[in-house]
Structure formats: structure tokens, C-alpha cells
mmCIF file of C-alpha atoms in Angstrom:
data_model
loop_
_atom_site.group_PDB
_atom_site.id
_atom_site.type_symbol
_atom_site.label_atom_id
_atom_site.label_comp_id
_atom_site.label_asym_id
_atom_site.label_seq_id
_atom_site.Cartn_x
_atom_site.Cartn_y
_atom_site.Cartn_z
ATOM 1 C CA GLU A 158 -10.312 0.484 16.993
ATOM 2 C CA ALA A 159 -7.046 -0.132 17.454
ATOM 3 C CA GLY A 160 -4.757 -0.101 14.497
ATOM 4 C CA VAL A 161 -1.991 -2.787 12.966
ATOM 5 C CA ALA A 162 0.772 -2.561 15.231
ATOM 6 C CA GLN A 163 4.081 -4.019 14.053
ATOM 7 C CA SER A 164 7.273 -4.690 15.596
ATOM 8 C CA PRO A 165 10.108 -3.847 15.568
ATOM 9 C CA ARG A 166 10.420 -0.302 14.362
ATOM 10 C CA TYR A 167 13.992 -0.397 13.233
ATOM 11 C CA LYS A 168 15.821 -3.138 12.901
ATOM 12 C CA ILE A 169 19.190 -3.107 11.595
ATOM 13 C CA ILE A 170 21.115 -5.823 10.558
ATOM 14 C CA GLU A 171 24.368 -6.885 8.799
ATOM 15 C CA LYS A 172 24.221 -9.425 5.485
ATOM 16 C CA ARG A 173 23.785 -12.975 6.191
ATOM 17 C CA GLN A 174 21.980 -12.423 8.948
ATOM 18 C CA SER A 175 18.657 -13.882 9.994
ATOM 19 C CA VAL A 176 15.464 -11.159 11.155
ATOM 20 C CA ALA A 177 12.003 -11.634 11.672
ATOM 21 C CA PHE A 178 8.862 -9.166 11.787
ATOM 22 C CA TRP A 179 5.774 -9.319 13.730
ATOM 23 C CA CYS A 180 2.506 -8.499 12.733
ATOM 24 C CA ASN A 181 -0.818 -8.243 14.288
ATOM 25 C CA PRO A 182 -4.048 -6.847 12.618
ATOM 26 C CA ILE A 183 -6.982 -5.284 13.512
ATOM 27 C CA SER A 184 -9.700 -7.501 15.380
ATOM 28 C CA GLY A 185 -11.835 -9.484 13.023
ATOM 29 C CA HIS A 186 -9.540 -8.593 9.993
ATOM 30 C CA ALA A 187 -9.565 -12.202 8.158
ATOM 31 C CA THR A 188 -7.218 -10.426 5.694
ATOM 32 C CA LEU A 189 -3.087 -9.979 5.942
ATOM 33 C CA TYR A 190 -1.047 -8.534 3.474
ATOM 34 C CA TRP A 191 3.070 -8.052 3.963
ATOM 35 C CA TYR A 192 3.855 -5.395 1.485
ATOM 36 C CA GLN A 193 7.792 -4.407 1.187
ATOM 37 C CA GLN A 194 8.631 -0.501 0.536
ATOM 38 C CA ILE A 195 11.558 -0.197 -0.999
ATOM 39 C CA LEU A 196 13.067 3.929 -0.648
ATOM 40 C CA GLY A 197 11.071 6.210 -2.885
ATOM 41 C CA GLN A 198 9.046 3.360 -3.941
ATOM 42 C CA GLY A 199 5.502 1.652 -3.776
ATOM 43 C CA PRO A 200 4.732 -0.452 -1.380
ATOM 44 C CA LYS A 201 4.896 -3.833 -3.438
ATOM 45 C CA LEU A 202 3.303 -7.013 -2.274
ATOM 46 C CA LEU A 203 5.038 -9.865 -1.300
ATOM 47 C CA ILE A 204 2.357 -12.483 1.058
ATOM 48 C CA GLN A 205 -1.400 -12.498 1.079
ATOM 49 C CA PHE A 206 -3.223 -14.187 3.765
ATOM 50 C CA GLN A 207 -7.002 -15.273 4.247
ATOM 51 C CA ASN A 208 -7.262 -16.020 8.060
ATOM 52 C CA ASN A 209 -4.086 -19.284 8.076
ATOM 53 C CA GLY A 210 -4.119 -19.671 4.347
ATOM 54 C CA VAL A 211 -2.404 -18.359 1.541
ATOM 55 C CA VAL A 212 -3.996 -16.589 -1.675
ATOM 56 C CA ASP A 213 -0.763 -15.001 -3.021
ATOM 57 C CA ASP A 214 2.572 -15.599 -2.179
ATOM 58 C CA SER A 215 3.898 -15.402 -5.901
ATOM 59 C CA GLN A 216 6.342 -12.367 -5.706
ATOM 60 C CA LEU A 217 7.676 -13.435 -2.485
ATOM 61 C CA PRO A 218 11.541 -14.931 -2.526
ATOM 62 C CA LYS A 219 10.251 -18.019 -1.264
ATOM 63 C CA ASP A 220 14.768 -18.941 -0.898
ATOM 64 C CA ARG A 221 15.250 -16.426 1.554
ATOM 65 C CA PHE A 222 11.937 -15.142 2.478
ATOM 66 C CA SER A 223 9.081 -17.437 4.347
ATOM 67 C CA ALA A 224 5.779 -15.788 6.665
ATOM 68 C CA GLU A 225 3.095 -17.842 8.855
ATOM 69 C CA ARG A 226 0.115 -16.921 9.964
ATOM 70 C CA LEU A 227 -0.687 -20.092 11.863
ATOM 71 C CA LYS A 228 -3.519 -19.258 14.473
ATOM 72 C CA GLY A 229 -4.702 -16.511 11.695
ATOM 73 C CA VAL A 230 -4.132 -13.714 13.571
ATOM 74 C CA ASP A 231 -1.174 -12.286 14.069
ATOM 75 C CA SER A 232 1.820 -12.511 11.761
ATOM 76 C CA THR A 233 5.432 -12.835 11.164
ATOM 77 C CA LEU A 234 7.715 -12.883 8.295
ATOM 78 C CA LYS A 235 10.925 -14.122 8.109
ATOM 79 C CA ILE A 236 14.187 -13.468 5.927
ATOM 80 C CA GLN A 237 17.277 -15.074 5.902
ATOM 81 C CA PRO A 238 20.149 -14.783 4.936
ATOM 82 C CA ALA A 239 19.230 -11.229 4.732
ATOM 83 C CA LYS A 240 20.714 -9.119 1.193
ATOM 84 C CA LEU A 241 21.402 -5.512 1.240
ATOM 85 C CA GLU A 242 19.123 -5.155 -0.925
ATOM 86 C CA ASP A 243 16.340 -5.891 1.283
ATOM 87 C CA SER A 244 16.922 -3.178 2.791
ATOM 88 C CA ALA A 245 13.138 -1.495 2.756
ATOM 89 C CA VAL A 246 10.237 -0.652 4.874
ATOM 90 C CA TYR A 247 8.296 -3.925 5.705
ATOM 91 C CA LEU A 248 4.698 -3.241 5.580
ATOM 92 C CA CYS A 249 1.920 -5.362 6.964
ATOM 93 C CA ALA A 250 -1.358 -4.443 6.398
ATOM 94 C CA SER A 251 -5.205 -6.217 6.762
ATOM 95 C CA SER A 252 -8.567 -5.887 5.555
ATOM 96 C CA LEU A 253 -12.100 -7.514 6.030
ATOM 97 C CA LYS A 254 -13.582 -10.321 3.601
ATOM 98 C CA PHE A 255 -17.024 -9.851 3.492
ATOM 99 C CA PRO A 256 -18.023 -13.786 3.039
ATOM 100 C CA ASN A 257 -19.954 -14.880 0.408
ATOM 101 C CA ARG A 258 -19.088 -12.470 -1.516
ATOM 102 C CA GLY A 259 -16.539 -11.330 -4.447
ATOM 103 C CA SER A 260 -12.898 -10.057 -3.994
ATOM 104 C CA SER A 261 -14.217 -6.406 -4.848
ATOM 105 C CA TYR A 262 -16.333 -6.463 -1.506
ATOM 106 C CA ASN A 263 -12.768 -6.471 0.888
ATOM 107 C CA SER A 264 -13.195 -3.390 2.688
ATOM 108 C CA PRO A 265 -9.990 -1.099 2.539
ATOM 109 C CA LEU A 266 -6.462 -1.979 3.535
ATOM 110 C CA HIS A 267 -5.098 -0.520 6.950
ATOM 111 C CA PHE A 268 -1.461 -0.128 6.901
ATOM 112 C CA GLY A 269 0.732 -0.528 10.332
ATOM 113 C CA ASN A 270 3.570 1.728 10.767
ATOM 114 C CA GLY A 271 5.679 -0.685 9.204
ATOM 115 C CA THR A 272 9.374 -1.765 10.329
ATOM 116 C CA ARG A 273 12.361 0.030 8.892
ATOM 117 C CA LEU A 274 14.748 -2.300 7.776
ATOM 118 C CA THR A 275 18.759 -1.741 7.458
ATOM 119 C CA VAL A 276 20.938 -4.435 6.244
ATOM 120 C CA THR A 277 24.906 -3.444 6.188
ATOM 121 C CA GLY B 300 -2.993 -5.545 -11.516
ATOM 122 C CA GLU B 301 -0.057 -5.828 -13.492
ATOM 123 C CA ASN B 302 1.642 -2.147 -13.923
ATOM 124 C CA VAL B 303 0.861 1.138 -13.072
ATOM 125 C CA GLU B 304 2.688 4.233 -14.051
ATOM 126 C CA GLN B 305 1.994 7.716 -12.069
ATOM 127 C CA HIS B 306 3.189 11.181 -13.078
ATOM 128 C CA PRO B 307 3.855 13.079 -11.748
ATOM 129 C CA SER B 308 6.587 12.026 -9.039
ATOM 130 C CA THR B 309 7.164 15.537 -7.567
ATOM 131 C CA LEU B 310 4.722 18.445 -8.101
ATOM 132 C CA SER B 311 5.143 21.470 -6.192
ATOM 133 C CA VAL B 312 1.749 23.773 -6.249
ATOM 134 C CA GLN B 313 1.165 27.214 -4.502
ATOM 135 C CA GLU B 314 -1.166 27.149 -1.263
ATOM 136 C CA GLY B 315 -4.427 27.385 -2.165
ATOM 137 C CA ASP B 316 -4.203 25.942 -6.080
ATOM 138 C CA SER B 317 -5.083 23.071 -7.119
ATOM 139 C CA ALA B 318 -2.924 19.506 -7.714
ATOM 140 C CA VAL B 319 -4.024 16.875 -10.034
ATOM 141 C CA ILE B 320 -2.202 13.268 -9.977
ATOM 142 C CA LYS B 321 -2.332 10.797 -13.067
ATOM 143 C CA CYS B 322 -1.774 7.270 -13.032
ATOM 144 C CA THR B 323 -2.353 4.533 -15.498
ATOM 145 C CA TYR B 324 -2.770 0.883 -15.771
ATOM 146 C CA SER B 325 -3.429 -1.835 -18.069
ATOM 147 C CA ASP B 326 -5.352 -4.792 -16.403
ATOM 148 C CA SER B 327 -8.167 -4.160 -17.768
ATOM 149 C CA ALA B 328 -9.934 -6.948 -15.232
ATOM 150 C CA SER B 329 -8.525 -4.051 -12.375
ATOM 151 C CA ASN B 330 -12.196 -2.550 -10.739
ATOM 152 C CA TYR B 331 -10.786 -0.981 -7.850
ATOM 153 C CA PHE B 332 -8.340 2.307 -7.665
ATOM 154 C CA PRO B 333 -7.816 3.716 -3.960
ATOM 155 C CA TRP B 334 -5.237 6.531 -3.689
ATOM 156 C CA TYR B 335 -2.955 6.652 -0.385
ATOM 157 C CA LYS B 336 -1.162 9.505 1.575
ATOM 158 C CA GLN B 337 2.109 8.962 2.966
ATOM 159 C CA GLU B 338 4.088 11.173 5.200
ATOM 160 C CA LEU B 339 7.195 11.188 5.631
ATOM 161 C CA GLY B 340 8.273 7.994 7.836
ATOM 162 C CA LYS B 341 4.409 7.556 8.257
ATOM 163 C CA ARG B 342 2.601 4.523 6.648
ATOM 164 C CA PRO B 343 0.238 5.148 3.874
ATOM 165 C CA GLN B 344 -3.244 5.751 4.904
ATOM 166 C CA LEU B 345 -6.444 5.923 2.299
ATOM 167 C CA ILE B 346 -7.815 9.128 1.400
ATOM 168 C CA ILE B 347 -10.718 8.405 -1.420
ATOM 169 C CA ASP B 348 -10.741 5.251 -3.425
ATOM 170 C CA ILE B 349 -13.286 4.772 -6.928
ATOM 171 C CA ARG B 350 -14.472 1.374 -7.975
ATOM 172 C CA SER B 351 -15.265 0.887 -11.721
ATOM 173 C CA ASN B 352 -19.182 1.120 -11.760
ATOM 174 C CA VAL B 353 -18.646 4.514 -10.884
ATOM 175 C CA GLY B 354 -17.086 7.724 -12.608
ATOM 176 C CA GLU B 355 -16.035 10.224 -10.325
ATOM 177 C CA LYS B 356 -16.073 10.961 -6.262
ATOM 178 C CA LYS B 357 -15.533 13.161 -4.277
ATOM 179 C CA ASP B 358 -14.541 13.724 -0.747
ATOM 180 C CA GLN B 359 -14.588 17.560 0.265
ATOM 181 C CA ARG B 360 -11.383 18.857 -1.274
ATOM 182 C CA ILE B 361 -10.392 16.196 -2.595
ATOM 183 C CA ALA B 362 -12.308 14.215 -5.809
ATOM 184 C CA VAL B 363 -10.921 10.507 -8.154
ATOM 185 C CA THR B 364 -12.268 10.267 -11.504
ATOM 186 C CA LEU B 365 -11.641 6.974 -13.248
ATOM 187 C CA ASN B 366 -11.974 6.572 -17.447
ATOM 188 C CA LYS B 367 -11.984 2.926 -17.841
ATOM 189 C CA THR B 368 -12.027 2.667 -21.088
ATOM 190 C CA ALA B 369 -8.474 4.137 -21.520
ATOM 191 C CA LYS B 370 -7.585 2.468 -18.441
ATOM 192 C CA HIS B 371 -6.779 5.887 -16.468
ATOM 193 C CA PHE B 372 -7.892 7.422 -13.559
ATOM 194 C CA SER B 373 -6.478 10.586 -11.333
ATOM 195 C CA LEU B 374 -6.882 12.289 -8.078
ATOM 196 C CA HIS B 375 -7.955 16.402 -8.079
ATOM 197 C CA ILE B 376 -6.512 18.158 -4.746
ATOM 198 C CA THR B 377 -8.536 21.234 -4.444
ATOM 199 C CA GLU B 378 -8.271 24.883 -2.819
ATOM 200 C CA THR B 379 -4.028 23.405 -1.747
ATOM 201 C CA GLN B 380 -3.006 23.251 1.953
ATOM 202 C CA PRO B 381 0.242 23.305 3.649
ATOM 203 C CA GLU B 382 -1.065 19.330 4.681
ATOM 204 C CA ASP B 383 -1.505 18.134 1.721
ATOM 205 C CA SER B 384 2.137 17.823 1.464
ATOM 206 C CA ALA B 385 2.765 14.342 1.613
ATOM 207 C CA VAL B 386 3.501 11.505 -0.884
ATOM 208 C CA TYR B 387 0.863 10.022 -2.974
ATOM 209 C CA PHE B 388 1.016 7.035 -4.560
ATOM 210 C CA CYS B 389 -1.962 5.676 -6.308
ATOM 211 C CA ALA B 390 -3.166 1.781 -6.593
ATOM 212 C CA GLU B 391 -4.877 -0.649 -9.099
ATOM 213 C CA GLY B 392 -6.382 -3.940 -8.252
ATOM 214 C CA VAL B 393 -9.432 -6.696 -8.622
ATOM 215 C CA GLY B 394 -11.275 -5.935 -4.566
ATOM 216 C CA ASN B 395 -8.060 -5.410 -2.678
ATOM 217 C CA GLU B 396 -6.449 -8.360 -3.900
ATOM 218 C CA LYS B 397 -3.155 -8.131 -5.323
ATOM 219 C CA LEU B 398 -2.930 -4.307 -5.026
ATOM 220 C CA THR B 399 -0.875 -2.465 -7.481
ATOM 221 C CA PHE B 400 0.880 0.999 -6.219
ATOM 222 C CA GLY B 401 2.586 3.198 -8.429
ATOM 223 C CA THR B 402 6.275 4.861 -7.650
ATOM 224 C CA GLY B 403 3.894 8.108 -5.931
ATOM 225 C CA THR B 404 4.071 11.406 -6.796
ATOM 226 C CA ARG B 405 5.644 14.067 -3.867
ATOM 227 C CA LEU B 406 3.574 16.977 -3.936
ATOM 228 C CA THR B 407 5.084 19.882 -2.007
ATOM 229 C CA ILE B 408 2.711 22.814 -1.275
ATOM 230 C CA ILE B 409 4.172 26.698 -0.849
ATOM 231 C CA PRO B 410 2.882 28.397 1.300
#
């Protein structure tokens, strides 16, 4: 099966500029996640979608970050304006969610290759 | 999940020896514990996972053990090979919801 697709692969911007990342999950995966991975750290969840609805965005810095998944398939993550501390790899992941069962029946997360953002 | 501690942060072992990485978590509601391997510049890839209804799971040279009472789980790699060199992350959560990742262990296999 095709994996999670992300673009661009790399992005360099100056602080206060805007940037957007795109993700296309594995076909049929209803759940989509955006993670931020700062160098030397583990991934940190920013936002989780179930189809086109937001399940959890408690760790998303909403003053500058936004995300959408309008048609329940691909998703975009935007940062406006960017700060130096936003330099990181932004990973998109997707998983199946089995209907009518509890969250313990989610399939494992499949990650994309990520977008490496450098803010100068 | 709320918080997960991972140790050690770096680990070097001779090829053929075993490697053990341990994680401790705090959320008693957590019931899903995956381990991811991340090679330099690549995506995290799931290598093994365990749910709270079992205490141990094995897949060839890789095994994971879970102690729910003590709230810790460990990754065991036996007969290590050079291609096992990577950063390993543990994670915990309720199903796949709000997975919290550890800080990672850089494993180096010495030929």
C-alpha cells in the first residue's frame, strides 16, 4: 500500500513568515495526526483529526498554528507567523479507526517522511 | 498519556549482545504501548507494540514486556546487528489517542 505522503520535504523561511505543509494519509485511514519533532526529542502531538473533525488540538499553539482537513482526506498545517523555535520536523501520521469499537482498537500509526522546517 | 520517561538516552552494545531500553509512564488509563525505530533522516517506523491485556510480546529478535502495576515497559533486542543502530522511541496512550512519546534512545551497535 502507498504510505503517508507529505510535502514539501524541506522548507527554509525567515521568522515572521508563513509556511504550509501538506499531508495525504494512507487511503481509507480516517484518523490523521500532525506531530512536531524537535531535534533530539520525541514526536509531540499537535492535532488529531477523525475524518474532517478535530478530535484533539490541546497542544496546538493556536495563536500561530492552524490545521484543516476539509474533505476528510488530505490535510494542511499552517504556521503564521513562524518563530525560531518552530524549527523542527513536522510529521503527519494516519491510522484506521474501527467503527463501533473503543479507541483501543485503533490500528497502529503510520508516519510520513516529514517536512523539515528551518526558521532563520 | 501524560508523561513518559525513557532510559538510557544513549546505549552502545557489541554486535551480538542484547540491548534493553526501559520506559516509565504515569497515566494509569494508558493501555497501548508501541515502540518506534527512527533511522537518521527517516520516518519513525513501528517495530512492535503491546496492549495492556498481555505482559509480553515477541517478534523474532525483538520483545516487549509490560508491568502495569509498576507502570513500566521495556524493549529487548537480542543478537544485535549493525542495522539495529537507530533511535528508538517508546510511546504510550489510550489506543492510538494522544500518544505520548519518550525522549528517545540512540542505540549504537559496535561491530
